[in-house]
Coordinates of C-alpha atoms in Angstrom, one line a residue:
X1 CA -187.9 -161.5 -124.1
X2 CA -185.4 -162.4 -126.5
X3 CA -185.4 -166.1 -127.2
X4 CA -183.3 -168.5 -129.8
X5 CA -182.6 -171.9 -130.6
X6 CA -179.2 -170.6 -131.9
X7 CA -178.1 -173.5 -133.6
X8 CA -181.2 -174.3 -135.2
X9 CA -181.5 -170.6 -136.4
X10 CA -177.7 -170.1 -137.3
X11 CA -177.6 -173.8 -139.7
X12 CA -181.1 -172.2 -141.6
X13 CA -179.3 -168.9 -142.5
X14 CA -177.1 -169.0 -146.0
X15 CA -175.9 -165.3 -145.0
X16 CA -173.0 -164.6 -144.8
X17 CA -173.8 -162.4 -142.0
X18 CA -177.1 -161.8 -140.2
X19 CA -177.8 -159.5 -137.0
X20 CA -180.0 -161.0 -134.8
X21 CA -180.1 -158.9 -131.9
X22 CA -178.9 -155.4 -131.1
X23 CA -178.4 -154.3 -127.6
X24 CA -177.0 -151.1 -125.9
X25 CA -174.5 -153.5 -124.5
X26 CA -173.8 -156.7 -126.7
X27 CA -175.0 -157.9 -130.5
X28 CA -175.7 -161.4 -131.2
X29 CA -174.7 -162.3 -135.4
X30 CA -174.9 -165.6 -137.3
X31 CA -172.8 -166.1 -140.0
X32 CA -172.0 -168.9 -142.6
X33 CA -168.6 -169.2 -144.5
X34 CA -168.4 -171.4 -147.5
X35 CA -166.1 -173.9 -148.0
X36 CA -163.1 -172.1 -149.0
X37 CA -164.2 -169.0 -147.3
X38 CA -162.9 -166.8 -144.4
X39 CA -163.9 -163.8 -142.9
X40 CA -161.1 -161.7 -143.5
X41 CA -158.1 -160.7 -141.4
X42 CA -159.4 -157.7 -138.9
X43 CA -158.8 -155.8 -135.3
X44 CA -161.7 -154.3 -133.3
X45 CA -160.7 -152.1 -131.6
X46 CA -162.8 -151.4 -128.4
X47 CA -164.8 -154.4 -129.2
X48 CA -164.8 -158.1 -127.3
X49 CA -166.0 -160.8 -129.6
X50 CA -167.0 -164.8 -128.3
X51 CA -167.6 -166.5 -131.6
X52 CA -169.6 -170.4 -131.1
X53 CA -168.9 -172.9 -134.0
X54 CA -172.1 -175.0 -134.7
X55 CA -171.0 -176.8 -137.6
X56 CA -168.5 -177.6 -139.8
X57 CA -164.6 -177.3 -139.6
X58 CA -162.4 -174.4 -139.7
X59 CA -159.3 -172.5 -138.7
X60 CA -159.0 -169.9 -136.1
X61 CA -156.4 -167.5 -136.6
X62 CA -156.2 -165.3 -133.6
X63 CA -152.9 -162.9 -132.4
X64 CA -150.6 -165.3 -135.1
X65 CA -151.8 -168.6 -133.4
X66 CA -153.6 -170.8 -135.1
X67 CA -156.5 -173.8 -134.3
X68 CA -158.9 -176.2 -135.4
X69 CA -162.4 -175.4 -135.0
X70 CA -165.4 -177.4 -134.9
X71 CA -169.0 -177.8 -134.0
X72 CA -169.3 -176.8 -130.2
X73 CA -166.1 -174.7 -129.7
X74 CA -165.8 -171.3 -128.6
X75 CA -163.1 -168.6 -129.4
X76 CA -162.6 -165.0 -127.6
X77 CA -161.1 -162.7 -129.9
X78 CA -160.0 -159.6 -126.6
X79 CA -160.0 -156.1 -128.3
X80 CA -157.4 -155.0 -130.6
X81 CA -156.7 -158.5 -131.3
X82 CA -155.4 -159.3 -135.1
X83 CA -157.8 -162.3 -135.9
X84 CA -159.4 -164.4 -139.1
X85 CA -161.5 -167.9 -138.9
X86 CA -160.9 -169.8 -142.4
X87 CA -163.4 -172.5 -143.4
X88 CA -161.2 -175.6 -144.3
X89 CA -164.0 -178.2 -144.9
X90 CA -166.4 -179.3 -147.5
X91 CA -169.4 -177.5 -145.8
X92 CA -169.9 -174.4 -144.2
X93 CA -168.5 -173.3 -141.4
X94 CA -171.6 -172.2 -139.2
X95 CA -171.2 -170.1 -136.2
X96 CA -172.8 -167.3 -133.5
X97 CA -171.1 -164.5 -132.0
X98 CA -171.7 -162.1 -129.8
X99 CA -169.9 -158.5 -130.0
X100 CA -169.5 -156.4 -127.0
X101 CA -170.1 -153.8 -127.7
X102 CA -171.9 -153.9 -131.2
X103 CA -169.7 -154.2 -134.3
X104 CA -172.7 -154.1 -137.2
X105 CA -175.5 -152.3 -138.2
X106 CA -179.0 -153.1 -136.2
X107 CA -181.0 -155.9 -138.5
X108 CA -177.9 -156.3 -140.7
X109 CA -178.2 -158.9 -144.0
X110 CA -174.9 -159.4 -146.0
X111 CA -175.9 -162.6 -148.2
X112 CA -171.7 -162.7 -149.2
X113 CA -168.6 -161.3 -147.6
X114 CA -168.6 -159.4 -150.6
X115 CA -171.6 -157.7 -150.1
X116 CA -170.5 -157.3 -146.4
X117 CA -167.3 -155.7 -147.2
X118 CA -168.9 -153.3 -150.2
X119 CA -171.4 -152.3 -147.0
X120 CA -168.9 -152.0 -145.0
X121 CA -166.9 -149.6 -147.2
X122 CA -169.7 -147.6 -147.9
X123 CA -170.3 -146.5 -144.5
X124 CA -174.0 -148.3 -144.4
X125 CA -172.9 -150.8 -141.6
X126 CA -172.1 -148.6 -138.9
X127 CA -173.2 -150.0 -135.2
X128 CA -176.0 -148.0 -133.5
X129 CA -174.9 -144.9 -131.4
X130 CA -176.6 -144.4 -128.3

């Protein structure tokens, strides 16, 4: 058994992004975004994502609509879906969510979007293949 207080675990991770839990199915990431941060405009194709704010505020920018986010929200991004969540407050923007099937590498640790994009572009965060 998997278990997790999510939103204990998610506000005591400064990564960017972190991959808790990789199934054949689904993939559960936390991810922090600094004040001033986003996590960039993207489309996944083939790929569901529910994303669960647990602090902060924000902006979700989903199919050119836009919305406030805060602590206890929830946003589907469907598949093929152009989206972008924007931190607009002093402190992070904190937040779970769970792709469907798996967007990242198993075990994943980008400590900066930076760092998650250079991994991304290098080919070295590829989701499992069954």
């Amino acid at each position: 058994m998997e278990h997790f207080t999510i939103a204990t675990v998610a506000e005591k991770s400064p990564d960017f992004r972190r991959v808790l839990w990789t199934g054949e199915h689904t993939q559960l990431v936390i991810m922090t975004i600094p004040p001033g941060g986003e996590i960039g405009e993207e489309v996944h194709d083939g790929i569901d994502q529910i994303l669960t704010f647990v602090s902060g505020t924000g902006e979700a920018r989903v199919a050119g609509e836009k919305k406030e986010v805060v602590a206890g929200d929830l946003v589907v991004v469907p598949s093929g879906t152009k989206h972008n969540f924007v931190n607009t407050g002093p402190n992070p923007l904190v937040l779970y969510t769970v792709y469907g099937p798996p967007e990242h590498a198993d075990g994943a640790v980008h400590k900066t979007k930076e760092e998650a994009d250079a991994a991304e572009e290098a080919g070295e965060d590829e989701p499992p293949t069954s």
